[in-house]
Amino acid sequence: MQFLETPVQIGLMALLVITSLLAVIRGGLPERLAMAAVVIGSLLTPLVQNWSNLNAPQWGIMVVDAACLAALVVLTWRYDRPWLPWAAAFQLITVVTHVGYALNLDILSRAYLSTSYLLFFGVLSAIAWGCVRRGGARHDRRRTPGRDRQLRRS
């Protein structure tokens, strides 16, 4: 099993743990929900990976990444947090990377993996930014049609 073999994988796992702790300690409900989606996705990824052919498109991982994207999009829709669209955008690019690799197998798997690692760092950075910027209970309010403009001004 190739789960934590390289320094990049170990570093990203450490960053995942640190960001998770930051979300629990400092984050509000959106930060915690987003982090839960990322952690669940990270735990499911090795279970659905095609270990018999690592150079083949990883359809199971793409489904897990798409589910994480769906969770981030729902959170973006419901909560007025500036970091959420960034996290969702990084996750969208991750899903599109899977599609690109499936359409063109000439893409080196090393480039595919490097891109995935970089985008995972982007998602974690966006969530960490949200935890650091969190300004109190008023930010935990859900979006409502009349309040969007007022929240954006504050």
PDB file of N, CA, C and O in Angstrom, residues 38-84:
ATOM      1  N   VAL A  38     -13.441  16.956   3.741  1.00  0.00           N
ATOM      2  CA  VAL A  38     -12.080  16.694   3.255  1.00  0.00           C
ATOM      3  C   VAL A  38     -11.479  15.479   3.960  1.00  0.00           C
ATOM      4  O   VAL A  38     -10.846  14.629   3.327  1.00  0.00           O
ATOM      5  N   VAL A  39     -11.676  15.372   5.267  1.00  0.00           N
ATOM      6  CA  VAL A  39     -11.122  14.238   6.015  1.00  0.00           C
ATOM      7  C   VAL A  39     -11.785  12.936   5.565  1.00  0.00           C
ATOM      8  O   VAL A  39     -11.098  11.930   5.333  1.00  0.00           O
ATOM      9  N   ILE A  40     -13.093  12.947   5.414  1.00  0.00           N
ATOM     10  CA  ILE A  40     -13.793  11.737   4.947  1.00  0.00           C
ATOM     11  C   ILE A  40     -13.304  11.349   3.557  1.00  0.00           C
ATOM     12  O   ILE A  40     -13.038  10.181   3.278  1.00  0.00           O
ATOM     13  N   GLY A  41     -13.155  12.344   2.684  1.00  0.00           N
ATOM     14  CA  GLY A  41     -12.633  12.068   1.351  1.00  0.00           C
ATOM     15  C   GLY A  41     -11.220  11.501   1.399  1.00  0.00           C
ATOM     16  O   GLY A  41     -10.887  10.572   0.649  1.00  0.00           O
ATOM     17  N   SER A  42     -10.396  12.032   2.289  1.00  0.00           N
ATOM     18  CA  SER A  42      -9.022  11.546   2.415  1.00  0.00           C
ATOM     19  C   SER A  42      -8.971  10.113   2.942  1.00  0.00           C
ATOM     20  O   SER A  42      -8.098   9.340   2.556  1.00  0.00           O
ATOM     21  N   LEU A  43      -9.898   9.772   3.818  1.00  0.00           N
ATOM     22  CA  LEU A  43      -9.944   8.403   4.335  1.00  0.00           C
ATOM     23  C   LEU A  43     -10.498   7.418   3.307  1.00  0.00           C
ATOM     24  O   LEU A  43     -10.085   6.261   3.258  1.00  0.00           O
ATOM     25  N   LEU A  44     -11.441   7.881   2.478  1.00  0.00           N
ATOM     26  CA  LEU A  44     -12.032   7.002   1.463  1.00  0.00           C
ATOM     27  C   LEU A  44     -11.123   6.794   0.255  1.00  0.00           C
ATOM     28  O   LEU A  44     -11.199   5.751  -0.398  1.00  0.00           O
ATOM     29  N   THR A  45     -10.281   7.756  -0.039  1.00  0.00           N
ATOM     30  CA  THR A  45      -9.458   7.693  -1.251  1.00  0.00           C
ATOM     31  C   THR A  45      -8.636   6.405  -1.373  1.00  0.00           C
ATOM     32  O   THR A  45      -8.696   5.741  -2.407  1.00  0.00           O
ATOM     33  N   PRO A  46      -7.869   6.001  -0.351  1.00  0.00           N
ATOM     34  CA  PRO A  46      -7.100   4.758  -0.528  1.00  0.00           C
ATOM     35  C   PRO A  46      -7.991   3.519  -0.643  1.00  0.00           C
ATOM     36  O   PRO A  46      -7.578   2.514  -1.211  1.00  0.00           O
ATOM     37  N   LEU A  47      -9.208   3.599  -0.125  1.00  0.00           N
ATOM     38  CA  LEU A  47     -10.116   2.448  -0.200  1.00  0.00           C
ATOM     39  C   LEU A  47     -10.690   2.246  -1.599  1.00  0.00           C
ATOM     40  O   LEU A  47     -11.016   1.125  -1.976  1.00  0.00           O
ATOM     41  N   VAL A  48     -10.824   3.333  -2.359  1.00  0.00           N
ATOM     42  CA  VAL A  48     -11.428   3.233  -3.694  1.00  0.00           C
ATOM     43  C   VAL A  48     -10.390   3.303  -4.807  1.00  0.00           C
ATOM     44  O   VAL A  48     -10.743   3.195  -5.983  1.00  0.00           O
ATOM     45  N   GLN A  49      -9.125   3.471  -4.453  1.00  0.00           N
ATOM     46  CA  GLN A  49      -8.075   3.575  -5.467  1.00  0.00           C
ATOM     47  C   GLN A  49      -7.890   2.248  -6.190  1.00  0.00           C
ATOM     48  O   GLN A  49      -7.977   1.176  -5.591  1.00  0.00           O
ATOM     49  N   ASN A  50      -7.627   2.320  -7.479  1.00  0.00           N
ATOM     50  CA  ASN A  50      -7.358   1.142  -8.297  1.00  0.00           C
ATOM     51  C   ASN A  50      -5.900   0.745  -8.098  1.00  0.00           C
ATOM     52  O   ASN A  50      -5.015   1.214  -8.797  1.00  0.00           O
ATOM     53  N   TRP A  51      -5.646  -0.134  -7.137  1.00  0.00           N
ATOM     54  CA  TRP A  51      -4.283  -0.518  -6.785  1.00  0.00           C
ATOM     55  C   TRP A  51      -3.675  -1.456  -7.817  1.00  0.00           C
ATOM     56  O   TRP A  51      -2.457  -1.562  -7.916  1.00  0.00           O
ATOM     57  N   SER A  52      -4.515  -2.136  -8.592  1.00  0.00           N
ATOM     58  CA  SER A  52      -3.978  -3.080  -9.574  1.00  0.00           C
ATOM     59  C   SER A  52      -3.365  -2.377 -10.782  1.00  0.00           C
ATOM     60  O   SER A  52      -2.492  -2.926 -11.436  1.00  0.00           O
ATOM     61  N   ASN A  53      -3.835  -1.156 -11.098  1.00  0.00           N
ATOM     62  CA  ASN A  53      -3.273  -0.396 -12.217  1.00  0.00           C
ATOM     63  C   ASN A  53      -3.235   1.079 -11.828  1.00  0.00           C
ATOM     64  O   ASN A  53      -4.187   1.825 -12.077  1.00  0.00           O
ATOM     65  N   LEU A  54      -2.134   1.484 -11.239  1.00  0.00           N
ATOM     66  CA  LEU A  54      -2.016   2.855 -10.754  1.00  0.00           C
ATOM     67  C   LEU A  54      -1.929   3.873 -11.880  1.00  0.00           C
ATOM     68  O   LEU A  54      -2.127   5.062 -11.649  1.00  0.00           O
ATOM     69  N   ASN A  55      -1.622   3.440 -13.095  1.00  0.00           N
ATOM     70  CA  ASN A  55      -1.535   4.355 -14.230  1.00  0.00           C
ATOM     71  C   ASN A  55      -2.867   4.528 -14.949  1.00  0.00           C
ATOM     72  O   ASN A  55      -2.957   5.318 -15.887  1.00  0.00           O
ATOM     73  N   ALA A  56      -3.879   3.809 -14.531  1.00  0.00           N
ATOM     74  CA  ALA A  56      -5.212   3.936 -15.137  1.00  0.00           C
ATOM     75  C   ALA A  56      -5.957   5.102 -14.490  1.00  0.00           C
ATOM     76  O   ALA A  56      -5.608   5.537 -13.388  1.00  0.00           O
ATOM     77  N   PRO A  57      -6.964   5.633 -15.178  1.00  0.00           N
ATOM     78  CA  PRO A  57      -7.788   6.670 -14.536  1.00  0.00           C
ATOM     79  C   PRO A  57      -8.384   6.138 -13.233  1.00  0.00           C
ATOM     80  O   PRO A  57      -8.841   5.001 -13.161  1.00  0.00           O
ATOM     81  N   GLN A  58      -8.362   6.959 -12.229  1.00  0.00           N
ATOM     82  CA  GLN A  58      -8.840   6.562 -10.902  1.00  0.00           C
ATOM     83  C   GLN A  58     -10.292   7.019 -10.724  1.00  0.00           C
ATOM     84  O   GLN A  58     -10.565   8.059 -10.121  1.00  0.00           O
ATOM     85  N   TRP A  59     -11.208   6.227 -11.252  1.00  0.00           N
ATOM     86  CA  TRP A  59     -12.630   6.604 -11.248  1.00  0.00           C
ATOM     87  C   TRP A  59     -13.182   6.692  -9.828  1.00  0.00           C
ATOM     88  O   TRP A  59     -13.980   7.572  -9.523  1.00  0.00           O
ATOM     89  N   GLY A  60     -12.773   5.780  -8.962  1.00  0.00           N
ATOM     90  CA  GLY A  60     -13.258   5.811  -7.583  1.00  0.00           C
ATOM     91  C   GLY A  60     -12.844   7.081  -6.863  1.00  0.00           C
ATOM     92  O   GLY A  60     -13.639   7.704  -6.146  1.00  0.00           O
ATOM     93  N   ILE A  61     -11.595   7.476  -7.080  1.00  0.00           N
ATOM     94  CA  ILE A  61     -11.112   8.708  -6.454  1.00  0.00           C
ATOM     95  C   ILE A  61     -11.845   9.905  -7.041  1.00  0.00           C
ATOM     96  O   ILE A  61     -12.167  10.859  -6.325  1.00  0.00           O
ATOM     97  N   MET A  62     -12.135   9.864  -8.338  1.00  0.00           N
ATOM     98  CA  MET A  62     -12.866  10.972  -8.947  1.00  0.00           C
ATOM     99  C   MET A  62     -14.256  11.110  -8.331  1.00  0.00           C
ATOM    100  O   MET A  62     -14.721  12.221  -8.078  1.00  0.00           O
ATOM    101  N   VAL A  63     -14.914   9.995  -8.046  1.00  0.00           N
ATOM    102  CA  VAL A  63     -16.240  10.046  -7.414  1.00  0.00           C
ATOM    103  C   VAL A  63     -16.131  10.643  -6.008  1.00  0.00           C
ATOM    104  O   VAL A  63     -16.953  11.484  -5.616  1.00  0.00           O
ATOM    105  N   VAL A  64     -15.123  10.241  -5.256  1.00  0.00           N
ATOM    106  CA  VAL A  64     -14.916  10.800  -3.910  1.00  0.00           C
ATOM    107  C   VAL A  64     -14.637  12.300  -4.003  1.00  0.00           C
ATOM    108  O   VAL A  64     -15.208  13.097  -3.247  1.00  0.00           O
ATOM    109  N   ASP A  65     -13.789  12.705  -4.950  1.00  0.00           N
ATOM    110  CA  ASP A  65     -13.485  14.125  -5.120  1.00  0.00           C
ATOM    111  C   ASP A  65     -14.712  14.913  -5.566  1.00  0.00           C
ATOM    112  O   ASP A  65     -14.917  16.051  -5.140  1.00  0.00           O
ATOM    113  N   ALA A  66     -15.545  14.311  -6.407  1.00  0.00           N
ATOM    114  CA  ALA A  66     -16.779  14.982  -6.846  1.00  0.00           C
ATOM    115  C   ALA A  66     -17.751  15.141  -5.676  1.00  0.00           C
ATOM    116  O   ALA A  66     -18.433  16.171  -5.565  1.00  0.00           O
ATOM    117  N   ALA A  67     -17.817  14.156  -4.792  1.00  0.00           N
ATOM    118  CA  ALA A  67     -18.681  14.267  -3.612  1.00  0.00           C
ATOM    119  C   ALA A  67     -18.179  15.373  -2.687  1.00  0.00           C
ATOM    120  O   ALA A  67     -18.978  16.143  -2.131  1.00  0.00           O
ATOM    121  N   CYS A  68     -16.867  15.480  -2.542  1.00  0.00           N
ATOM    122  CA  CYS A  68     -16.295  16.568  -1.733  1.00  0.00           C
ATOM    123  C   CYS A  68     -16.594  17.917  -2.372  1.00  0.00           C
ATOM    124  O   CYS A  68     -16.922  18.886  -1.678  1.00  0.00           O
ATOM    125  N   LEU A  69     -16.497  17.986  -3.696  1.00  0.00           N
ATOM    126  CA  LEU A  69     -16.850  19.211  -4.406  1.00  0.00           C
ATOM    127  C   LEU A  69     -18.311  19.572  -4.155  1.00  0.00           C
ATOM    128  O   LEU A  69     -18.632  20.737  -3.892  1.00  0.00           O
ATOM    129  N   ALA A  70     -19.195  18.590  -4.214  1.00  0.00           N
ATOM    130  CA  ALA A  70     -20.619  18.852  -3.974  1.00  0.00           C
ATOM    131  C   ALA A  70     -20.832  19.419  -2.570  1.00  0.00           C
ATOM    132  O   ALA A  70     -21.605  20.368  -2.379  1.00  0.00           O
ATOM    133  N   ALA A  71     -20.132  18.861  -1.586  1.00  0.00           N
ATOM    134  CA  ALA A  71     -20.259  19.365  -0.211  1.00  0.00           C
ATOM    135  C   ALA A  71     -19.781  20.818  -0.124  1.00  0.00           C
ATOM    136  O   ALA A  71     -20.433  21.661   0.509  1.00  0.00           O
ATOM    137  N   LEU A  72     -18.662  21.126  -0.773  1.00  0.00           N
ATOM    138  CA  LEU A  72     -18.142  22.491  -0.732  1.00  0.00           C
ATOM    139  C   LEU A  72     -19.053  23.468  -1.468  1.00  0.00           C
ATOM    140  O   LEU A  72     -19.223  24.616  -1.038  1.00  0.00           O
ATOM    141  N   VAL A  73     -19.665  23.025  -2.556  1.00  0.00           N
ATOM    142  CA  VAL A  73     -20.599  23.892  -3.287  1.00  0.00           C
ATOM    143  C   VAL A  73     -21.833  24.179  -2.436  1.00  0.00           C
ATOM    144  O   VAL A  73     -22.308  25.319  -2.376  1.00  0.00           O
ATOM    145  N   VAL A  74     -22.353  23.173  -1.750  1.00  0.00           N
ATOM    146  CA  VAL A  74     -23.515  23.381  -0.873  1.00  0.00           C
ATOM    147  C   VAL A  74     -23.151  24.355   0.245  1.00  0.00           C
ATOM    148  O   VAL A  74     -23.922  25.264   0.564  1.00  0.00           O
ATOM    149  N   LEU A  75     -21.979  24.196   0.833  1.00  0.00           N
ATOM    150  CA  LEU A  75     -21.545  25.121   1.886  1.00  0.00           C
ATOM    151  C   LEU A  75     -21.376  26.533   1.338  1.00  0.00           C
ATOM    152  O   LEU A  75     -21.734  27.513   2.008  1.00  0.00           O
ATOM    153  N   THR A  76     -20.839  26.647   0.126  1.00  0.00           N
ATOM    154  CA  THR A  76     -20.686  27.956  -0.501  1.00  0.00           C
ATOM    155  C   THR A  76     -22.039  28.617  -0.707  1.00  0.00           C
ATOM    156  O   THR A  76     -22.194  29.823  -0.525  1.00  0.00           O
ATOM    157  N   TRP A  77     -23.007  27.823  -1.076  1.00  0.00           N
ATOM    158  CA  TRP A  77     -24.354  28.330  -1.322  1.00  0.00           C
ATOM    159  C   TRP A  77     -25.015  28.793  -0.024  1.00  0.00           C
ATOM    160  O   TRP A  77     -25.736  29.781  -0.001  1.00  0.00           O
ATOM    161  N   ARG A  78     -24.754  28.085   1.070  1.00  0.00           N
ATOM    162  CA  ARG A  78     -25.459  28.348   2.325  1.00  0.00           C
ATOM    163  C   ARG A  78     -24.769  29.355   3.249  1.00  0.00           C
ATOM    164  O   ARG A  78     -25.431  29.979   4.067  1.00  0.00           O
ATOM    165  N   TYR A  79     -23.466  29.472   3.149  1.00  0.00           N
ATOM    166  CA  TYR A  79     -22.741  30.332   4.085  1.00  0.00           C
ATOM    167  C   TYR A  79     -21.960  31.402   3.334  1.00  0.00           C
ATOM    168  O   TYR A  79     -21.388  31.146   2.290  1.00  0.00           O
ATOM    169  N   ASP A  80     -21.929  32.582   3.920  1.00  0.00           N
ATOM    170  CA  ASP A  80     -21.254  33.717   3.315  1.00  0.00           C
ATOM    171  C   ASP A  80     -19.820  33.804   3.846  1.00  0.00           C
ATOM    172  O   ASP A  80     -19.503  34.613   4.702  1.00  0.00           O
ATOM    173  N   ARG A  81     -18.975  32.917   3.344  1.00  0.00           N
ATOM    174  CA  ARG A  81     -17.573  32.896   3.744  1.00  0.00           C
ATOM    175  C   ARG A  81     -16.711  33.131   2.508  1.00  0.00           C
ATOM    176  O   ARG A  81     -16.877  32.451   1.502  1.00  0.00           O
ATOM    177  N   PRO A  82     -15.770  34.070   2.567  1.00  0.00           N
ATOM    178  CA  PRO A  82     -14.965  34.350   1.371  1.00  0.00           C
ATOM    179  C   PRO A  82     -14.036  33.213   0.956  1.00  0.00           C
ATOM    180  O   PRO A  82     -13.626  33.127  -0.189  1.00  0.00           O
ATOM    181  N   TRP A  83     -13.688  32.315   1.854  1.00  0.00           N
ATOM    182  CA  TRP A  83     -12.773  31.226   1.532  1.00  0.00           C
ATOM    183  C   TRP A  83     -13.482  30.060   0.854  1.00  0.00           C
ATOM    184  O   TRP A  83     -12.823  29.265   0.167  1.00  0.00           O
ATOM    185  N   LEU A  84     -14.789  29.927   1.033  1.00  0.00           N
ATOM    186  CA  LEU A  84     -15.508  28.776   0.482  1.00  0.00           C
ATOM    187  C   LEU A  84     -15.454  28.690  -1.046  1.00  0.00           C
ATOM    188  O   LEU A  84     -15.204  27.598  -1.581  1.00  0.00           O
TER     189      LEU A  84
END
